[in-house]
CSV table of C-alpha atoms and ligand atoms in Angstrom, one decimal:
chain,number,residue,atom,x,y,z
A,773,MET,CA,-16.0,-23.3,3.1
A,774,LEU,CA,-12.8,-22.9,0.9
A,775,LEU,CA,-15.0,-23.6,-2.2
A,776,ILE,CA,-17.4,-21.3,-1.3
A,777,ILE,CA,-14.5,-18.8,-1.3
A,778,LEU,CA,-13.1,-20.2,-4.5
A,779,LEU,CA,-16.4,-20.1,-6.5
A,780,THR,CA,-17.1,-16.7,-5.4
A,781,PHE,CA,-13.9,-16.0,-6.4
A,782,THR,CA,-14.0,-17.4,-9.8
A,783,HIS,CA,-17.9,-15.4,-9.9
A,784,LEU,CA,-16.0,-12.3,-9.4
A,785,CYS,CA,-13.9,-12.6,-12.3
A,786,HIS,CA,-16.6,-13.3,-14.5
A,787,SER,CA,-18.6,-10.1,-13.9
A,788,ALA,CA,-15.3,-8.1,-14.5
A,789,THR,CA,-16.4,-6.4,-17.6
A,790,ILE,CA,-14.8,-4.0,-19.3
A,791,ASN,CA,-16.3,-2.7,-22.2
A,792,SER,CA,-13.5,-2.5,-24.6
A,793,ASP,CA,-11.2,-4.9,-25.3
A,794,ASN,CA,-8.4,-4.1,-26.8
A,795,HIS,CA,-6.6,-2.1,-23.8
A,796,GLN,CA,-3.0,-3.1,-22.5
A,797,PHE,CA,-3.3,-1.0,-19.2
A,798,LEU,CA,-4.8,1.5,-17.2
A,799,LYS,CA,-2.7,4.2,-15.7
A,800,LEU,CA,-3.4,5.9,-12.6
A,801,PRO,CA,-1.4,9.5,-11.3
A,802,LEU,CA,-0.2,8.2,-7.6
A,803,LEU,CA,-0.2,11.6,-5.6
A,804,HIS,CA,2.2,12.0,-2.8
A,805,ILE,CA,0.9,14.1,0.4
A,806,ASN,CA,2.4,15.0,3.2
A,807,PRO,CA,-0.3,14.5,5.9
A,808,LEU,CA,0.9,17.5,8.2
A,809,GLN,CA,1.4,20.0,5.4
A,810,SER,CA,-1.5,20.9,2.8
A,811,PRO,CA,-0.4,20.1,-0.5
A,812,SER,CA,-0.4,23.9,-1.9
A,813,GLN,CA,3.1,23.8,0.1
A,814,ALA,CA,5.9,23.4,-2.3
A,815,PHE,CA,8.8,22.8,-0.2
A,816,HIS,CA,8.4,20.0,2.4
A,817,SER,CA,10.3,21.2,5.9
A,818,ASP,CA,12.3,19.0,7.5
A,819,SER,CA,10.7,18.9,10.7
A,820,ALA,CA,7.4,18.1,9.6
A,821,ARG,CA,9.0,15.4,7.3
A,822,LEU,CA,10.0,13.8,10.0
A,823,SER,CA,7.1,14.2,12.3
A,824,ALA,CA,5.2,12.5,9.6
A,825,LEU,CA,7.3,9.7,9.6
A,826,LEU,CA,7.8,9.4,13.4
A,827,SER,CA,4.2,9.4,13.5
A,828,THR,CA,4.4,5.8,11.5
A,829,LEU,CA,6.6,4.4,14.5
A,830,HIS,CA,4.4,3.2,16.9
A,831,ARG,CA,2.2,1.7,14.3
A,832,LYS,CA,4.1,-1.8,14.1
A,833,PRO,CA,3.2,-4.4,12.2
A,834,ASN,CA,1.8,-7.3,14.9
A,835,LEU,CA,-1.3,-8.9,13.1
A,836,PRO,CA,0.0,-10.1,9.8
A,837,VAL,CA,-3.5,-11.6,8.9
A,838,THR,CA,-5.3,-8.5,8.3
A,839,SER,CA,-3.4,-5.7,6.8
A,840,GLY,CA,-0.5,-3.3,6.8
A,841,ALA,CA,-2.0,-0.2,6.2
A,842,TYR,CA,-1.0,1.0,9.6
A,843,ALA,CA,1.1,3.7,8.4
A,844,GLY,CA,-1.0,6.8,6.9
A,845,ALA,CA,2.0,9.3,7.1
A,846,GLY,CA,4.1,9.2,3.4
A,847,GLN,CA,1.4,7.7,1.7
A,848,TYR,CA,0.5,7.6,-1.9
A,849,PHE,CA,-2.7,8.5,-3.4
A,850,VAL,CA,-5.1,7.5,-6.3
A,851,THR,CA,-8.0,8.8,-7.4
A,852,LEU,CA,-10.9,6.8,-8.4
A,853,HIS,CA,-14.0,7.6,-10.5
A,854,LEU,CA,-17.1,5.5,-8.5
A,855,GLY,CA,-20.8,5.5,-9.8
A,856,THR,CA,-23.1,6.7,-12.4
A,857,PRO,CA,-22.7,9.5,-13.0
A,858,PRO,CA,-18.8,9.4,-11.5
A,859,GLN,CA,-17.9,10.5,-8.2
A,860,LEU,CA,-14.5,11.6,-7.7
A,861,LEU,CA,-12.5,9.8,-4.6
A,862,LEU,CA,-9.1,9.9,-3.2
A,863,LEU,CA,-7.9,6.8,-2.3
A,864,ILE,CA,-4.6,5.8,-0.3
A,865,ALA,CA,-2.9,3.1,-2.6
A,866,ASP,CA,-2.0,0.0,-0.4
A,867,THR,CA,-0.2,-3.0,-1.2
A,868,GLY,CA,-0.3,-4.2,2.2
A,869,SER,CA,-4.4,-4.8,2.0
A,870,ASP,CA,-7.0,-6.2,0.0
A,871,LEU,CA,-10.5,-4.3,0.6
A,872,ILE,CA,-11.5,-1.4,-1.5
A,873,TRP,CA,-13.3,1.0,0.7
A,874,VAL,CA,-14.3,4.4,0.5
A,875,THR,CA,-16.1,6.6,3.2
A,876,CYS,CA,-19.9,6.4,2.4
A,877,SER,CA,-22.8,8.8,2.9
A,878,ALA,CA,-26.5,8.1,3.1
A,879,CYS,CA,-27.0,11.9,2.4
A,880,ARG,CA,-30.1,12.4,-0.3
A,881,GLU,CA,-30.5,16.1,-0.7
A,882,ASP,CA,-29.1,19.1,-0.1
A,883,CYS,CA,-25.6,17.2,1.0
A,884,ASN,CA,-23.3,20.1,0.4
A,885,ARG,CA,-24.1,21.7,3.6
A,886,THR,CA,-23.2,18.5,5.5
A,887,ARG,CA,-20.9,16.7,3.2
A,888,PRO,CA,-18.1,19.1,1.7
A,889,PRO,CA,-17.5,18.1,-2.3
A,890,HIS,CA,-15.8,14.6,-2.6
A,891,SER,CA,-15.6,14.2,1.0
A,892,ALA,CA,-17.8,10.9,1.0
A,893,PHE,CA,-19.2,8.7,-1.5
A,894,LEU,CA,-22.9,9.6,-1.5
A,895,ALA,CA,-24.5,6.3,-2.4
A,896,ARG,CA,-27.9,7.7,-3.0
A,897,HIS,CA,-27.0,9.7,-5.8
A,898,SER,CA,-25.3,7.1,-8.2
A,899,SER,CA,-27.9,5.0,-10.4
A,900,SER,CA,-25.5,2.1,-10.3
A,901,TYR,CA,-25.0,1.5,-6.7
A,902,PHE,CA,-25.9,-2.1,-5.8
A,903,LEU,CA,-25.9,-3.3,-1.9
A,904,ASN,CA,-24.8,-7.0,-1.6
A,905,HIS,CA,-27.5,-9.4,0.3
A,906,CYS,CA,-26.0,-10.9,3.3
A,907,TYR,CA,-26.9,-14.0,1.4
A,908,ASP,CA,-25.0,-13.3,-1.9
A,909,ARG,CA,-21.9,-15.2,-2.7
A,910,GLU,CA,-19.5,-11.8,-2.8
A,911,CYS,CA,-20.7,-11.6,1.3
A,912,GLN,CA,-18.5,-14.6,1.7
A,913,LEU,CA,-15.6,-12.8,1.0
A,914,VAL,CA,-15.3,-10.1,3.5
A,915,PRO,CA,-14.8,-10.2,7.3
A,916,HIS,CA,-17.8,-9.7,9.4
A,917,PRO,CA,-18.4,-7.5,12.4
A,918,ARG,CA,-18.7,-9.6,15.4
A,919,PRO,CA,-21.0,-10.5,17.1
A,920,ALA,CA,-22.3,-12.4,14.0
A,921,VAL,CA,-25.9,-11.9,12.9
A,922,ALA,CA,-27.7,-14.7,11.5
A,923,CYS,CA,-28.5,-14.0,7.6
A,924,ASN,CA,-31.7,-14.4,6.9
A,925,HIS,CA,-32.0,-15.1,3.4
A,926,THR,CA,-36.0,-14.0,3.2
A,927,ARG,CA,-35.5,-10.6,4.2
A,928,LEU,CA,-35.2,-8.2,2.0
A,929,HIS,CA,-33.4,-5.6,3.8
A,930,SER,CA,-30.3,-7.6,5.3
A,931,PRO,CA,-27.7,-6.2,3.4
A,932,CYS,CA,-24.0,-7.5,3.5
A,933,ARG,CA,-22.0,-6.2,6.4
A,934,TYR,CA,-18.5,-6.2,6.7
A,935,GLU,CA,-15.6,-4.8,9.2
A,936,TYR,CA,-12.1,-4.9,7.9
A,937,SER,CA,-9.1,-4.3,10.6
A,938,TYR,CA,-5.7,-3.0,9.8
A,939,ALA,CA,-2.5,-3.9,12.2
A,940,ASP,CA,-2.8,-1.0,14.1
A,941,GLY,CA,-6.3,-1.6,15.0
A,942,SER,CA,-7.8,0.8,12.7
A,943,ILE,CA,-11.4,-0.2,11.3
A,944,THR,CA,-13.5,0.1,8.3
A,945,ASN,CA,-17.2,-0.9,9.1
A,946,GLY,CA,-20.2,-0.8,7.0
A,947,PHE,CA,-21.8,-2.2,3.7
A,948,PHE,CA,-20.1,-4.7,1.1
A,949,ALA,CA,-21.5,-3.2,-2.1
A,950,LYS,CA,-21.1,-3.0,-6.0
A,951,GLU,CA,-20.6,-0.3,-7.9
A,952,THR,CA,-19.4,1.1,-12.1
A,953,THR,CA,-16.2,2.8,-11.8
A,954,SER,CA,-14.8,4.1,-14.7
A,955,PHE,CA,-10.9,5.5,-16.1
A,956,ASN,CA,-9.7,7.2,-18.7
A,957,SER,CA,-7.6,4.9,-21.1
A,958,SER,CA,-3.7,4.5,-22.1
A,959,SER,CA,-5.3,5.9,-25.3
A,960,GLY,CA,-7.8,8.4,-23.5
A,961,GLU,CA,-10.6,6.4,-24.6
A,962,LEU,CA,-13.3,6.1,-21.2
A,963,LEU,CA,-13.4,2.6,-20.1
A,964,GLN,CA,-16.3,1.5,-17.4
A,965,HIS,CA,-15.8,-1.7,-15.1
A,966,GLU,CA,-19.2,-2.5,-13.8
A,967,SER,CA,-19.6,-4.3,-10.1
A,968,LEU,CA,-16.4,-3.4,-8.7
A,969,ALA,CA,-16.8,-5.0,-5.1
A,970,PHE,CA,-16.1,-2.5,-2.6
A,971,GLY,CA,-17.2,-1.3,1.1
A,972,CYS,CA,-19.5,1.6,1.9
A,973,GLY,CA,-17.7,2.4,5.0
A,974,PHE,CA,-20.2,3.9,7.6
A,975,LYS,CA,-18.2,3.4,10.6
A,976,ILE,CA,-14.3,4.3,10.3
A,977,SER,CA,-12.2,4.4,13.2
A,978,GLY,CA,-8.1,4.3,14.3
A,979,PRO,CA,-5.1,6.7,13.2
A,980,SER,CA,-4.4,5.2,9.7
A,981,VAL,CA,-8.0,5.7,8.6
A,982,SER,CA,-9.1,8.8,10.1
A,983,GLY,CA,-7.9,11.9,11.5
A,984,PRO,CA,-4.7,14.1,10.3
A,985,SER,CA,-2.8,11.0,9.1
A,986,PHE,CA,-5.6,10.2,6.9
A,987,ASN,CA,-5.1,13.3,4.9
A,988,GLY,CA,-8.6,13.9,3.2
A,989,ALA,CA,-8.7,10.7,1.7
A,990,GLN,CA,-11.9,9.1,1.7
A,991,GLY,CA,-11.0,5.5,1.5
A,992,VAL,CA,-8.2,2.6,0.4
A,993,MET,CA,-7.7,1.0,-2.7
A,994,GLY,CA,-6.1,-2.3,-1.6
A,995,LEU,CA,-3.7,-3.8,-4.2
A,996,GLY,CA,-3.2,-7.0,-2.3
A,997,ARG,CA,-2.9,-10.1,-3.7
A,998,GLY,CA,-6.4,-11.5,-2.4
A,999,SER,CA,-9.9,-12.1,-4.3
A,1000,ILE,CA,-11.4,-8.4,-3.5
A,1001,SER,CA,-8.6,-6.5,-4.0
A,1002,PHE,CA,-8.7,-3.8,-7.3
A,1003,VAL,CA,-6.0,-5.5,-8.8
A,1004,THR,CA,-7.2,-9.1,-8.2
A,1005,GLN,CA,-11.0,-7.5,-9.7
A,1006,LEU,CA,-9.6,-5.6,-12.9
A,1007,GLY,CA,-6.5,-7.8,-13.2
A,1008,ARG,CA,-7.6,-10.7,-15.6
A,1009,ARG,CA,-8.1,-8.1,-18.3
A,1010,PHE,CA,-4.8,-6.5,-18.0
A,1011,GLY,CA,-2.8,-9.4,-17.6
A,1012,ASN,CA,-2.9,-9.9,-13.9
A,1013,LYS,CA,-0.1,-7.2,-13.6
A,1014,PHE,CA,0.6,-3.9,-11.9
A,1015,SER,CA,3.5,-1.4,-11.4
A,1016,TYR,CA,4.5,1.4,-9.7
A,1017,CYS,CA,7.4,3.8,-9.6
A,1018,LEU,CA,7.3,5.8,-6.4
A,1019,LYS,CA,9.4,9.0,-7.1
A,1020,ASP,CA,11.4,11.1,-4.4
A,1021,TYR,CA,8.7,13.3,-3.2
A,1022,THR,CA,10.8,15.5,-1.3
A,1023,ILE,CA,12.2,17.1,-4.6
A,1024,ALA,CA,10.1,20.2,-5.4
A,1025,PRO,CA,8.1,20.1,-7.2
A,1026,PRO,CA,7.1,16.5,-6.5
A,1027,PRO,CA,7.2,14.4,-9.5
A,1028,THR,CA,4.1,12.4,-10.3
A,1029,SER,CA,4.2,8.9,-9.7
A,1030,TYR,CA,2.0,6.3,-11.6
A,1031,LEU,CA,0.0,3.2,-11.0
A,1032,LEU,CA,-0.4,0.9,-13.7
A,1033,ILE,CA,-2.6,-1.8,-14.1
A,1034,GLY,CA,-1.7,-4.0,-16.8
A,1035,THR,CA,1.4,-4.5,-18.8
A,1036,GLY,CA,3.8,-1.4,-19.2
A,1037,ALA,CA,6.5,-0.9,-21.5
A,1038,ARG,CA,9.3,-3.8,-21.9
A,1039,ASN,CA,12.2,-3.1,-19.5
A,1040,SER,CA,15.3,-5.2,-20.3
A,1041,ARG,CA,16.9,-4.7,-16.8
A,1042,MET,CA,14.3,-5.8,-15.0
A,1043,ARG,CA,15.5,-8.5,-11.9
A,1044,TYR,CA,13.2,-10.4,-10.6
A,1045,THR,CA,12.6,-12.3,-7.1
A,1046,PRO,CA,9.9,-14.9,-6.9
A,1047,LEU,CA,6.9,-14.1,-4.8
A,1048,GLN,CA,6.7,-16.3,-1.9
A,1049,THR,CA,3.4,-17.6,-0.5
A,1050,ASN,CA,2.3,-17.6,3.2
A,1051,PRO,CA,0.4,-20.7,4.6
A,1052,LEU,CA,-2.4,-18.1,6.0
A,1053,ALA,CA,-2.7,-17.2,2.3
A,1054,SER,CA,-2.6,-13.4,3.3
A,1055,PRO,CA,-2.9,-10.4,1.3
A,1056,PHE,CA,0.8,-9.4,1.4
A,1057,TYR,CA,3.4,-9.6,-1.3
A,1058,TYR,CA,6.4,-11.3,0.5
A,1059,ILE,CA,9.7,-11.9,-1.1
A,1060,GLY,CA,12.9,-13.9,0.5
A,1061,ILE,CA,15.8,-12.0,1.3
A,1062,GLN,CA,19.0,-13.9,1.7
A,1063,ASN,CA,21.6,-11.5,2.8
A,1064,ILE,CA,22.0,-8.0,3.8
A,1065,TYR,CA,25.2,-5.9,3.3
A,1066,VAL,CA,26.6,-3.1,4.1
A,1067,ASP,CA,29.2,-1.8,1.9
A,1068,LYS,CA,29.5,-5.5,0.4
A,1069,VAL,CA,30.2,-6.9,3.6
A,1070,LYS,CA,27.6,-9.6,4.5
A,1071,VAL,CA,26.0,-9.0,7.9
A,1072,ARG,CA,25.8,-12.2,10.0
A,1073,VAL,CA,22.4,-13.0,10.9
A,1074,SER,CA,21.0,-16.9,10.6
A,1075,PRO,CA,19.1,-17.0,7.3
A,1076,SER,CA,16.5,-18.6,8.9
A,1077,ILE,CA,15.4,-15.3,10.3
A,1078,TRP,CA,13.7,-14.4,7.0
A,1079,ASN,CA,11.3,-17.3,6.8
A,1080,ILE,CA,7.9,-17.2,7.1
A,1081,ASP,CA,7.3,-20.3,9.5
A,1082,ARG,CA,4.9,-22.5,9.9
A,1083,MET,CA,2.1,-20.3,11.3
A,1084,GLY,CA,2.5,-17.7,8.9
A,1085,ASN,CA,4.5,-15.2,11.1
A,1086,GLY,CA,7.9,-13.7,9.7
A,1087,GLY,CA,8.8,-13.2,5.9
A,1088,THR,CA,9.2,-9.8,4.4
A,1089,ILE,CA,6.7,-8.1,2.6
A,1090,VAL,CA,6.6,-5.5,-0.1
A,1091,ASP,CA,4.3,-2.6,1.2
A,1092,SER,CA,3.5,0.6,-0.4
A,1093,GLY,CA,1.6,1.6,2.3
A,1094,THR,CA,4.3,1.9,4.8
A,1095,THR,CA,6.8,4.4,4.7
A,1096,LEU,CA,9.8,2.7,7.0
A,1097,THR,CA,11.4,-0.1,6.3
A,1098,PHE,CA,11.2,-2.6,9.3
A,1099,LEU,CA,13.6,-5.4,9.9
A,1100,PRO,CA,13.8,-8.4,11.8
A,1101,ASP,CA,15.6,-7.7,15.7
A,1102,THR,CA,18.5,-9.4,15.2
A,1103,ALA,CA,19.6,-8.1,11.6
A,1104,TYR,CA,18.3,-4.4,12.3
A,1105,ARG,CA,20.8,-4.5,15.6
A,1106,ARG,CA,23.7,-6.0,13.4
A,1107,VAL,CA,22.9,-3.8,10.5
A,1108,VAL,CA,23.1,-0.5,13.1
A,1109,ALA,CA,26.2,-1.9,14.7
A,1110,ALA,CA,27.6,-2.2,11.1
A,1111,PHE,CA,26.5,1.5,10.2
A,1112,ARG,CA,27.9,2.5,13.5
A,1113,ARG,CA,31.6,1.2,12.8
A,1114,ARG,CA,31.4,3.0,9.1
A,1115,ILE,CA,30.3,6.3,9.8
A,1116,LYS,CA,32.7,8.5,11.1
A,1117,PHE,CA,31.3,11.6,11.6
A,1118,PRO,CA,29.6,12.8,15.1
A,1119,THR,CA,25.8,12.3,16.8
A,1120,PRO,CA,24.0,15.6,16.5
A,1121,ALA,CA,23.6,17.4,19.9
A,1122,VAL,CA,20.1,16.5,19.8
A,1123,SER,CA,19.1,13.0,17.8
A,1124,PRO,CA,15.2,12.9,16.9
A,1125,PRO,CA,13.5,9.9,18.9
A,1126,ASN,CA,12.9,6.6,17.8
A,1127,PHE,CA,16.0,6.5,15.5
A,1128,ASP,CA,19.4,5.0,17.1
A,1129,LEU,CA,21.8,6.0,14.4
A,1130,CYS,CA,22.2,9.8,13.5
A,1131,ILE,CA,24.7,11.9,12.5
A,1132,ASN,CA,26.2,15.6,12.4
A,1133,VAL,CA,27.4,16.0,8.8
A,1134,SER,CA,27.5,19.9,9.6
A,1135,GLY,CA,30.0,21.3,6.8
A,1136,ILE,CA,30.4,18.2,4.5
A,1137,ARG,CA,28.7,19.1,1.2
A,1138,ARG,CA,28.4,15.1,0.4
A,1139,PRO,CA,29.2,12.8,3.1
A,1140,SER,CA,30.5,9.3,2.2
A,1141,LEU,CA,27.9,7.2,3.7
A,1142,PRO,CA,27.9,3.1,3.7
A,1143,LYS,CA,25.7,1.2,1.1
A,1144,LEU,CA,23.1,-0.9,2.1
A,1145,SER,CA,21.8,-3.7,-0.2
A,1146,PHE,CA,19.9,-6.8,-0.2
A,1147,THR,CA,20.5,-10.4,-1.9
A,1148,LEU,CA,17.1,-11.9,-2.9
A,1149,VAL,CA,15.8,-15.2,-3.6
A,1150,GLY,CA,16.6,-16.1,-7.3
A,1151,LYS,CA,19.9,-14.4,-7.2
A,1152,SER,CA,18.7,-10.8,-7.6
A,1153,VAL,CA,20.4,-7.8,-5.6
A,1154,PHE,CA,18.3,-5.0,-4.5
A,1155,SER,CA,20.8,-1.9,-3.8
A,1156,PRO,CA,18.9,1.1,-2.9
A,1157,PRO,CA,20.3,4.3,-2.7
A,1158,VAL,CA,21.6,6.1,0.1
A,1159,GLY,CA,18.5,8.5,0.1
A,1160,ASN,CA,16.1,6.0,0.5
A,1161,TYR,CA,17.3,4.6,4.0
A,1162,ILE,CA,19.4,7.7,5.2
A,1163,ILE,CA,17.5,10.6,5.5
A,1164,ASP,CA,17.5,14.0,6.6
A,1165,THR,CA,15.5,14.7,10.1
A,1166,ALA,CA,16.7,18.4,10.7
A,1167,GLN,CA,19.6,20.8,9.1
A,1168,ASP,CA,22.6,19.0,9.0
A,1169,VAL,CA,21.4,16.0,11.3
A,1170,LYS,CA,21.0,12.8,9.0
A,1171,CYS,CA,19.2,9.4,10.4
A,1172,LEU,CA,19.4,5.8,9.2
A,1173,ALA,CA,15.8,5.4,8.4
A,1174,LEU,CA,15.2,1.3,9.5
A,1175,GLN,CA,13.2,0.1,12.3
A,1176,PRO,CA,13.5,-3.3,14.2
A,1177,VAL,CA,10.6,-5.4,13.9
A,1178,THR,CA,9.7,-6.2,17.8
A,1179,SER,CA,6.1,-8.1,18.2
A,1180,ASP,CA,6.0,-11.7,18.0
A,1181,GLY,CA,4.7,-12.9,15.2
A,1182,GLY,CA,5.9,-9.7,13.2
A,1183,PHE,CA,7.4,-9.7,9.8
A,1184,ALA,CA,9.8,-7.2,7.7
A,1185,VAL,CA,8.5,-4.7,5.6
A,1186,ILE,CA,10.3,-3.5,2.7
A,1187,GLY,CA,8.4,0.4,3.1
A,1188,ASN,CA,7.5,3.0,0.3
A,1189,LEU,CA,10.8,5.4,1.1
A,1190,MET,CA,13.0,2.3,0.4
A,1191,GLN,CA,11.1,1.6,-2.8
A,1192,GLN,CA,11.7,4.8,-4.1
A,1193,GLY,CA,13.4,5.6,-7.6
A,1194,PHE,CA,12.8,2.0,-8.9
A,1195,LEU,CA,9.9,0.6,-11.1
A,1196,PHE,CA,8.4,-2.0,-9.4
A,1197,GLU,CA,6.2,-4.6,-11.3
A,1198,PHE,CA,3.9,-7.0,-9.3
A,1199,ASP,CA,3.4,-10.0,-11.5
A,1200,ILE,CA,0.4,-12.1,-10.3
A,1201,GLY,CA,0.0,-14.4,-12.8
A,1202,LYS,CA,3.7,-15.5,-13.0
A,1203,SER,CA,4.5,-14.6,-8.8
A,1204,ARG,CA,7.5,-12.8,-9.0
A,1205,LEU,CA,8.0,-9.1,-8.6
A,1206,GLY,CA,10.4,-7.2,-10.6
A,1207,PHE,CA,12.1,-4.2,-10.0
A,1208,SER,CA,14.6,-1.9,-12.0
A,1209,ARG,CA,16.3,1.4,-11.4
A,1210,SER,CA,15.7,2.4,-15.0
A,1211,GLY,CA,12.1,2.9,-16.5
A,1212,CYS,CA,10.9,5.2,-13.9
A,1213,SER,CA,11.1,8.1,-16.3
A,1214,ARG,CA,8.7,6.2,-18.4
A,1215,ALA,CA,6.3,5.2,-15.5
B,1132,NAG,C1,-24.2,20.8,-4.3
B,1132,NAG,O1,-24.3,19.5,-5.4
B,1132,NAG,C2,-24.8,19.2,-6.2
B,1132,NAG,C3,-24.5,17.3,-6.4
B,1132,NAG,O2,-25.4,17.0,-5.7
B,1132,NAG,C4,-23.9,19.9,-7.2
B,1132,NAG,O3,-24.5,20.0,-8.5
B,1132,NAG,C5,-23.9,21.6,-6.4
B,1132,NAG,O4,-23.1,22.0,-7.8
B,1132,NAG,C6,-23.2,21.5,-5.5
B,1132,NAG,N1,-23.1,23.3,-5.3
B,1132,NAG,C7,-22.0,23.3,-4.2
B,1132,NAG,C8,-22.7,25.1,-3.6
B,1132,NAG,O5,-21.1,23.2,-4.1
B,1133,NAG,C1,-36.7,-14.0,8.4
B,1133,NAG,O1,-37.3,-12.9,8.2
B,1133,NAG,C2,-38.8,-13.0,8.0
B,1133,NAG,C3,-39.2,-11.6,7.1
B,1133,NAG,O2,-39.0,-10.8,7.9
B,1133,NAG,C4,-39.3,-13.6,9.3
B,1133,NAG,O3,-40.7,-13.8,9.2
B,1133,NAG,C5,-38.6,-15.0,9.8
B,1133,NAG,O4,-39.3,-14.8,11.5
B,1133,NAG,C6,-37.1,-14.4,10.0
B,1133,NAG,N1,-36.2,-15.6,10.2
B,1133,NAG,C7,-35.6,-15.5,11.2
B,1133,NAG,C8,-34.9,-16.7,11.5
B,1133,NAG,O5,-35.0,-14.8,12.3
B,1134,NAG,C1,-10.6,11.7,-18.3
B,1134,NAG,O1,-10.1,13.0,-18.7
B,1134,NAG,C2,-10.7,13.8,-18.7
B,1134,NAG,C3,-10.2,14.9,-19.5
B,1134,NAG,O2,-8.6,15.1,-18.8
B,1134,NAG,C4,-11.2,14.5,-17.8
B,1134,NAG,O3,-12.2,15.5,-17.7
B,1134,NAG,C5,-12.3,13.1,-16.5
B,1134,NAG,O4,-12.6,13.7,-15.4
B,1134,NAG,C6,-11.3,11.8,-16.6
B,1134,NAG,N1,-12.4,11.0,-16.3
B,1134,NAG,C7,-12.0,10.0,-15.6
B,1134,NAG,C8,-12.7,9.0,-15.4
B,1134,NAG,O5,-10.6,9.9,-15.3
B,1135,NAG,C1,26.9,20.1,14.3
B,1135,NAG,O1,27.9,20.2,14.3
B,1135,NAG,C2,28.1,21.5,14.2
B,1135,NAG,C3,29.8,21.7,14.0
B,1135,NAG,O2,30.2,21.0,15.1
B,1135,NAG,C4,27.4,22.2,15.7
B,1135,NAG,O3,27.7,23.8,15.2
B,1135,NAG,C5,26.2,21.9,15.1
B,1135,NAG,O4,25.0,23.0,16.3
B,1135,NAG,C6,26.0,20.5,15.5
B,1135,NAG,N1,24.1,20.5,15.1
B,1135,NAG,C7,24.2,19.3,15.6
B,1135,NAG,C8,22.4,19.7,15.6
B,1135,NAG,O5,24.1,18.9,16.8
């Protein structure tokens, strides 16, 4: 089984051809869309933002094997041109899962009446759509629906079926196919990547992949470490690296963030921490936290709470698809206690639910707040700005935007809010994560 997967993986890499050779990177704009507001609204109202954040709270990580794209709110989106002629689709950029999938429609004629433009990928309108057979090696790379249907290789119409589930139980189910995808290169040239393996989803359910929290997206671009992810499929050509800088989306008008596939500009201030491996070979990007500090005072917890155990449980992932940051329960409680000891502001009359520490900063223009920092394996220090973890939830009310991991087998998550304002470089080839406070202006 392992051998089959390895073979297929190699096969996929070889089939990854881009017409032109001398391109260093692809630059795709990342759009931040608040699910509870139309994109045309320039200002984010506090209450809408809070509800969006709260809607993620019930989707805690509990199934480390599949994915972390359980958030749905406060997401970053990326556009993808798929098919011939290209169809424009909007996908959630998710470092917590592997599969690229889009909502598909089998519509043949007069599709605009049943499907508004860009609401689904119309497979029949593309001349380069190729459906994998269940017997194809590629089909071994995706999880199949259960109960399993035996693959009859003599039958012509036995498509490769996939079913991929996310940590909150959301599911995408359909056919595993191949398509041509096109990009504008950094020099403005049109690049084509043939045989992008992706899921053509016909049955989609669950909070993180449907309904308002999906906010008009047509699918997910999995940027995880596994063999079917977007970065792995395109990676060889672009140096097995990608980076992004998530800019503060509460600024109006929101600045554009970019997803860069390949090597970006050199950044001498980049700090690195090795990517950890999970024995379960999950798609996540794990990093090792050594200690947490609140105002330079070490939070006393056993270092072992950060470890990935032999069963693949625990550890800390960096996930663009999760909004808030989740810490192991003990660490969380001690961090909250440390903040509480240092914060001298009163508690608001009404605190939003699900946050353990909120303050009323009425009348104080620039309240001084404790600084959170993390020391990581490899001796690097991650010191996010206060706005990445103490957020405005209402007029004069600020809350500590951290959450505990309570489920058994759960893992800690550095969510996208905590990542804001840093350039993150996922260097898969060298198995390390780089981060830098400078470099966002160029990213
Ligand atoms: C309907 O879809 C076709 C492509 O299938 C497109 O060329 C045409 O402009 C669409 N019409 C409307 C009214 O959107
Ligand atoms: C496979 O498909 C062929 C052609 O449809 C059919 O004759 C054969 O019985 C099938 N085999 C099995 C094991 O279902
Ligand atoms: C490339 O850029 C042109 C001009 O900005 C745009 O019209 C086109 O849709 C882009 N194509 C892709 C594949 O991004
Ligand atoms: C915050 O404190 C001010 C002044 O004490 C008070 O008027 C206001 O109602 C408080 N706001 C909340 C949400 O508690």
